Protein backbone atom coordinates (compact mmCIF):
# COMPACT_ATOMS: atom_id res chain seq x y z
CA UNK A 1 0.00 0.00 0.00
CA UNK A 2 3.03 2.30 0.33
CA UNK A 3 3.57 2.09 -3.48
CA UNK A 4 0.29 3.84 -4.35
CA UNK A 5 0.97 7.34 -2.92
CA UNK A 6 4.48 7.17 -4.32
CA UNK A 7 3.18 6.24 -7.79
CA UNK A 8 0.71 9.15 -7.77
CA UNK A 9 3.50 11.51 -6.78
CA UNK A 10 5.78 10.08 -9.48
CA UNK A 11 3.11 10.51 -12.13
CA UNK A 12 2.37 14.08 -11.06
CA UNK A 13 6.09 14.88 -10.95
CA UNK A 14 6.37 13.47 -14.49
CA UNK A 15 3.47 15.70 -15.58
CA UNK A 16 5.18 18.71 -14.00
CA UNK A 17 8.44 17.95 -15.80
CA UNK A 18 6.54 17.58 -19.07
CA UNK A 19 4.77 20.91 -18.57
CA UNK A 20 7.99 22.64 -17.66
CA UNK A 21 9.68 21.12 -20.70
CA UNK A 22 6.87 22.54 -22.84
CA UNK A 23 7.39 25.92 -21.21
CA UNK A 24 11.13 25.77 -21.98
CA UNK A 25 10.28 24.75 -25.54
CA UNK A 26 8.11 27.85 -25.95
CA UNK A 27 10.96 29.97 -24.58
CA UNK A 28 13.17 28.37 -27.24
CA UNK A 29 15.47 26.89 -24.58
CA UNK A 30 15.56 23.63 -26.48
CA UNK A 31 18.42 21.99 -24.56
CA UNK A 32 16.63 22.57 -21.25
CA UNK A 33 13.36 21.35 -22.76
CA UNK A 34 15.03 18.16 -24.00
CA UNK A 35 16.47 17.52 -20.56
CA UNK A 36 13.07 18.00 -18.89
CA UNK A 37 11.35 15.72 -21.41
CA UNK A 38 14.01 13.04 -20.94
CA UNK A 39 13.62 13.30 -17.16
CA UNK A 40 9.85 13.03 -17.57
CA UNK A 41 10.27 9.91 -19.73
CA UNK A 42 12.43 8.34 -17.05
CA UNK A 43 9.97 9.22 -14.27
CA UNK A 44 6.94 8.09 -16.28
CA UNK A 45 8.56 4.89 -17.56
CA UNK A 46 6.24 2.77 -15.37
CA UNK A 47 3.19 4.58 -16.77
CA UNK A 48 3.25 3.46 -20.40
CA UNK A 49 0.08 5.34 -21.34
CA UNK A 50 1.75 8.63 -20.43
CA UNK A 51 4.81 8.15 -22.65
CA UNK A 52 3.55 8.95 -26.21
CA UNK A 53 2.77 12.63 -25.55
CA UNK A 54 6.18 13.19 -23.93
CA UNK A 55 7.93 11.34 -26.75
CA UNK A 56 6.09 13.51 -29.27
CA UNK A 57 7.17 16.69 -27.48
CA UNK A 58 10.74 15.44 -27.43
CA UNK A 59 10.71 14.79 -31.19
CA UNK A 60 9.17 18.23 -31.82
CA UNK A 61 11.89 19.85 -29.70
CA UNK A 62 14.65 18.16 -31.69
CA UNK A 63 12.93 19.37 -34.86
CA UNK A 64 12.83 22.95 -33.55
CA UNK A 65 16.50 22.60 -32.66
CA UNK A 66 17.12 21.67 -36.33
CA UNK A 67 18.30 18.19 -35.39
CA UNK A 68 16.17 16.58 -38.08
CA UNK A 69 17.78 13.14 -37.94
CA UNK A 70 17.05 12.73 -34.22
CA UNK A 71 13.55 14.20 -34.63
CA UNK A 72 12.83 11.81 -37.50
CA UNK A 73 14.16 8.84 -35.55
CA UNK A 74 12.01 9.69 -32.51
CA UNK A 75 8.89 10.46 -34.56
CA UNK A 76 9.16 7.18 -36.47
CA UNK A 77 9.75 5.27 -33.24
CA UNK A 78 6.69 6.98 -31.75
CA UNK A 79 4.55 6.03 -34.74
CA UNK A 80 5.62 2.41 -34.40
CA UNK A 81 4.91 2.33 -30.66
CA UNK A 82 1.50 4.01 -30.97
CA UNK A 83 -1.08 1.40 -31.90
CA UNK A 84 -4.78 1.29 -32.62
CA UNK A 85 -6.96 4.34 -32.17
CA UNK A 86 -5.17 5.40 -29.02
CA UNK A 87 -3.14 8.59 -29.04
CA UNK A 88 -4.69 10.01 -32.21
CA UNK A 89 -3.34 13.48 -31.44
CA UNK A 90 0.20 12.17 -31.01
CA UNK A 91 -0.11 10.08 -34.17
CA UNK A 92 -1.22 13.15 -36.11
CA UNK A 93 1.54 15.33 -34.62
CA UNK A 94 4.22 12.74 -35.40
CA UNK A 95 2.99 12.32 -38.98
CA UNK A 96 3.01 16.08 -39.48
CA UNK A 97 6.50 16.26 -38.02
CA UNK A 98 7.78 13.54 -40.37
CA UNK A 99 6.01 15.34 -43.21
CA UNK A 100 7.77 18.61 -42.33
CA UNK A 101 11.17 16.92 -42.13
CA UNK A 102 10.80 15.19 -45.51
CA UNK A 103 9.56 18.46 -47.01
CA UNK A 104 12.65 20.29 -45.75
CA UNK A 105 14.90 17.47 -46.94
CA UNK A 106 13.09 17.41 -50.31
CA UNK A 107 12.78 13.62 -50.05
CA UNK A 108 9.83 13.21 -52.41
CA UNK A 109 9.46 9.45 -52.20
CA UNK A 110 9.24 9.37 -48.40
CA UNK A 111 7.20 12.57 -48.39
CA UNK A 112 4.67 10.92 -50.68
CA UNK A 113 4.43 7.91 -48.34
CA UNK A 114 3.99 10.21 -45.37
CA UNK A 115 1.28 12.19 -47.17
CA UNK A 116 -0.48 8.90 -47.94
CA UNK A 117 -0.27 7.98 -44.26
CA UNK A 118 -1.68 11.37 -43.28
CA UNK A 119 -4.53 11.00 -45.77
CA UNK A 120 -5.27 7.50 -44.46
CA UNK A 121 -5.14 8.81 -40.90
CA UNK A 122 -7.60 11.62 -41.69
CA UNK A 123 -9.92 9.29 -43.60
CA UNK A 124 -9.93 6.84 -40.69
CA UNK A 125 -10.54 9.68 -38.26
CA UNK A 126 -13.43 10.97 -40.38
CA UNK A 127 -14.84 7.45 -40.69
CA UNK A 128 -14.75 7.05 -36.90
CA UNK A 129 -16.52 10.39 -36.44
CA UNK A 130 -19.14 9.43 -39.04
CA UNK A 131 -19.66 6.04 -37.40
CA UNK A 132 -20.13 7.69 -34.01
CA UNK A 133 -22.65 10.13 -35.49
CA UNK A 134 -24.57 7.31 -37.18
CA UNK A 135 -24.52 5.38 -33.94
CA UNK A 136 -25.96 8.39 -32.11
CA UNK A 137 -28.59 8.79 -34.83
CA UNK A 138 -29.52 5.12 -34.60
CA UNK A 139 -29.82 5.38 -30.82
CA UNK A 140 -31.96 8.49 -31.18
CA UNK A 141 -34.25 6.71 -33.69
CA UNK A 142 -34.60 3.69 -31.39
CA UNK A 143 -35.38 5.94 -28.44
CA UNK A 144 -37.96 7.81 -30.50
CA UNK A 145 -39.57 4.54 -31.56
CA UNK A 146 -39.72 3.31 -27.95
CA UNK A 147 -41.15 6.66 -26.84
CA UNK A 148 -43.89 6.32 -29.46
CA UNK A 149 -44.68 2.82 -28.19
CA UNK A 150 -44.87 4.12 -24.62
CA UNK A 151 -47.15 6.98 -25.70
CA UNK A 152 -49.42 4.55 -27.57
CA UNK A 153 -49.59 2.30 -24.50
CA UNK A 154 -50.45 5.30 -22.30
CA UNK A 155 -53.20 6.35 -24.71
CA UNK A 156 -54.68 2.83 -24.66
CA UNK A 157 -54.48 2.74 -20.86
CA UNK A 158 -56.16 6.16 -20.57
CA UNK A 159 -58.89 5.11 -23.02
CA UNK A 160 -59.61 1.95 -21.03
CA UNK A 161 -59.59 3.91 -17.80
CA UNK A 162 -61.98 6.49 -19.26
CA UNK A 163 -64.34 3.75 -20.47
CA UNK A 164 -64.19 2.05 -17.07
CA UNK A 165 -65.08 5.32 -15.32
CA UNK A 166 -67.98 5.87 -17.76
CA UNK A 167 -69.28 2.34 -17.19
CA UNK A 168 -69.03 2.81 -13.39
CA UNK A 169 -70.92 6.13 -13.58
CA UNK A 170 -73.57 4.56 -15.84
CA UNK A 171 -74.00 1.65 -13.41
CA UNK A 172 -74.31 4.02 -10.45
CA UNK A 173 -77.05 6.02 -12.21
CA UNK A 174 -78.73 2.80 -13.37
CA UNK A 175 -79.03 1.40 -9.84
CA UNK A 176 -79.95 4.66 -8.16
Coordinates of C-alpha atoms in Angstrom, one line a residue:
X1 CA 0.0 0.0 0.0
X2 CA 3.0 2.3 0.3
X3 CA 3.6 2.1 -3.5
X4 CA 0.3 3.8 -4.4
X5 CA 1.0 7.3 -2.9
X6 CA 4.5 7.2 -4.3
X7 CA 3.2 6.2 -7.8
X8 CA 0.7 9.1 -7.8
X9 CA 3.5 11.5 -6.8
X10 CA 5.8 10.1 -9.5
X11 CA 3.1 10.5 -12.1
X12 CA 2.4 14.1 -11.1
X13 CA 6.1 14.9 -11.0
X14 CA 6.4 13.5 -14.5
X15 CA 3.5 15.7 -15.6
X16 CA 5.2 18.7 -14.0
X17 CA 8.4 17.9 -15.8
X18 CA 6.5 17.6 -19.1
X19 CA 4.8 20.9 -18.6
X20 CA 8.0 22.6 -17.7
X21 CA 9.7 21.1 -20.7
X22 CA 6.9 22.5 -22.8
X23 CA 7.4 25.9 -21.2
X24 CA 11.1 25.8 -22.0
X25 CA 10.3 24.8 -25.5
X26 CA 8.1 27.9 -25.9
X27 CA 11.0 30.0 -24.6
X28 CA 13.2 28.4 -27.2
X29 CA 15.5 26.9 -24.6
X30 CA 15.6 23.6 -26.5
X31 CA 18.4 22.0 -24.6
X32 CA 16.6 22.6 -21.3
X33 CA 13.4 21.4 -22.8
X34 CA 15.0 18.2 -24.0
X35 CA 16.5 17.5 -20.6
X36 CA 13.1 18.0 -18.9
X37 CA 11.4 15.7 -21.4
X38 CA 14.0 13.0 -20.9
X39 CA 13.6 13.3 -17.2
X40 CA 9.9 13.0 -17.6
X41 CA 10.3 9.9 -19.7
X42 CA 12.4 8.3 -17.1
X43 CA 10.0 9.2 -14.3
X44 CA 6.9 8.1 -16.3
X45 CA 8.6 4.9 -17.6
X46 CA 6.2 2.8 -15.4
X47 CA 3.2 4.6 -16.8
X48 CA 3.2 3.5 -20.4
X49 CA 0.1 5.3 -21.3
X50 CA 1.8 8.6 -20.4
X51 CA 4.8 8.2 -22.7
X52 CA 3.6 8.9 -26.2
X53 CA 2.8 12.6 -25.5
X54 CA 6.2 13.2 -23.9
X55 CA 7.9 11.3 -26.7
X56 CA 6.1 13.5 -29.3
X57 CA 7.2 16.7 -27.5
X58 CA 10.7 15.4 -27.4
X59 CA 10.7 14.8 -31.2
X60 CA 9.2 18.2 -31.8
X61 CA 11.9 19.9 -29.7
X62 CA 14.6 18.2 -31.7
X63 CA 12.9 19.4 -34.9
X64 CA 12.8 23.0 -33.6
X65 CA 16.5 22.6 -32.7
X66 CA 17.1 21.7 -36.3
X67 CA 18.3 18.2 -35.4
X68 CA 16.2 16.6 -38.1
X69 CA 17.8 13.1 -37.9
X70 CA 17.1 12.7 -34.2
X71 CA 13.5 14.2 -34.6
X72 CA 12.8 11.8 -37.5
X73 CA 14.2 8.8 -35.6
X74 CA 12.0 9.7 -32.5
X75 CA 8.9 10.5 -34.6
X76 CA 9.2 7.2 -36.5
X77 CA 9.7 5.3 -33.2
X78 CA 6.7 7.0 -31.7
X79 CA 4.6 6.0 -34.7
X80 CA 5.6 2.4 -34.4
X81 CA 4.9 2.3 -30.7
X82 CA 1.5 4.0 -31.0
X83 CA -1.1 1.4 -31.9
X84 CA -4.8 1.3 -32.6
X85 CA -7.0 4.3 -32.2
X86 CA -5.2 5.4 -29.0
X87 CA -3.1 8.6 -29.0
X88 CA -4.7 10.0 -32.2
X89 CA -3.3 13.5 -31.4
X90 CA 0.2 12.2 -31.0
X91 CA -0.1 10.1 -34.2
X92 CA -1.2 13.2 -36.1
X93 CA 1.5 15.3 -34.6
X94 CA 4.2 12.7 -35.4
X95 CA 3.0 12.3 -39.0
X96 CA 3.0 16.1 -39.5
X97 CA 6.5 16.3 -38.0
X98 CA 7.8 13.5 -40.4
X99 CA 6.0 15.3 -43.2
X100 CA 7.8 18.6 -42.3
X101 CA 11.2 16.9 -42.1
X102 CA 10.8 15.2 -45.5
X103 CA 9.6 18.5 -47.0
X104 CA 12.7 20.3 -45.8
X105 CA 14.9 17.5 -46.9
X106 CA 13.1 17.4 -50.3
X107 CA 12.8 13.6 -50.1
X108 CA 9.8 13.2 -52.4
X109 CA 9.5 9.4 -52.2
X110 CA 9.2 9.4 -48.4
X111 CA 7.2 12.6 -48.4
X112 CA 4.7 10.9 -50.7
X113 CA 4.4 7.9 -48.3
X114 CA 4.0 10.2 -45.4
X115 CA 1.3 12.2 -47.2
X116 CA -0.5 8.9 -47.9
X117 CA -0.3 8.0 -44.3
X118 CA -1.7 11.4 -43.3
X119 CA -4.5 11.0 -45.8
X120 CA -5.3 7.5 -44.5
X121 CA -5.1 8.8 -40.9
X122 CA -7.6 11.6 -41.7
X123 CA -9.9 9.3 -43.6
X124 CA -9.9 6.8 -40.7
X125 CA -10.5 9.7 -38.3
X126 CA -13.4 11.0 -40.4
X127 CA -14.8 7.5 -40.7
X128 CA -14.8 7.1 -36.9
X129 CA -16.5 10.4 -36.4
X130 CA -19.1 9.4 -39.0
X131 CA -19.7 6.0 -37.4
X132 CA -20.1 7.7 -34.0
X133 CA -22.6 10.1 -35.5
X134 CA -24.6 7.3 -37.2
X135 CA -24.5 5.4 -33.9
X136 CA -26.0 8.4 -32.1
X137 CA -28.6 8.8 -34.8
X138 CA -29.5 5.1 -34.6
X139 CA -29.8 5.4 -30.8
X140 CA -32.0 8.5 -31.2
X141 CA -34.2 6.7 -33.7
X142 CA -34.6 3.7 -31.4
X143 CA -35.4 5.9 -28.4
X144 CA -38.0 7.8 -30.5
X145 CA -39.6 4.5 -31.6
X146 CA -39.7 3.3 -27.9
X147 CA -41.1 6.7 -26.8
X148 CA -43.9 6.3 -29.5
X149 CA -44.7 2.8 -28.2
X150 CA -44.9 4.1 -24.6
X151 CA -47.1 7.0 -25.7
X152 CA -49.4 4.6 -27.6
X153 CA -49.6 2.3 -24.5
X154 CA -50.5 5.3 -22.3
X155 CA -53.2 6.4 -24.7
X156 CA -54.7 2.8 -24.7
X157 CA -54.5 2.7 -20.9
X158 CA -56.2 6.2 -20.6
X159 CA -58.9 5.1 -23.0
X160 CA -59.6 1.9 -21.0
X161 CA -59.6 3.9 -17.8
X162 CA -62.0 6.5 -19.3
X163 CA -64.3 3.7 -20.5
X164 CA -64.2 2.1 -17.1
X165 CA -65.1 5.3 -15.3
X166 CA -68.0 5.9 -17.8
X167 CA -69.3 2.3 -17.2
X168 CA -69.0 2.8 -13.4
X169 CA -70.9 6.1 -13.6
X170 CA -73.6 4.6 -15.8
X171 CA -74.0 1.6 -13.4
X172 CA -74.3 4.0 -10.4
X173 CA -77.1 6.0 -12.2
X174 CA -78.7 2.8 -13.4
X175 CA -79.0 1.4 -9.8
X176 CA -80.0 4.7 -8.2

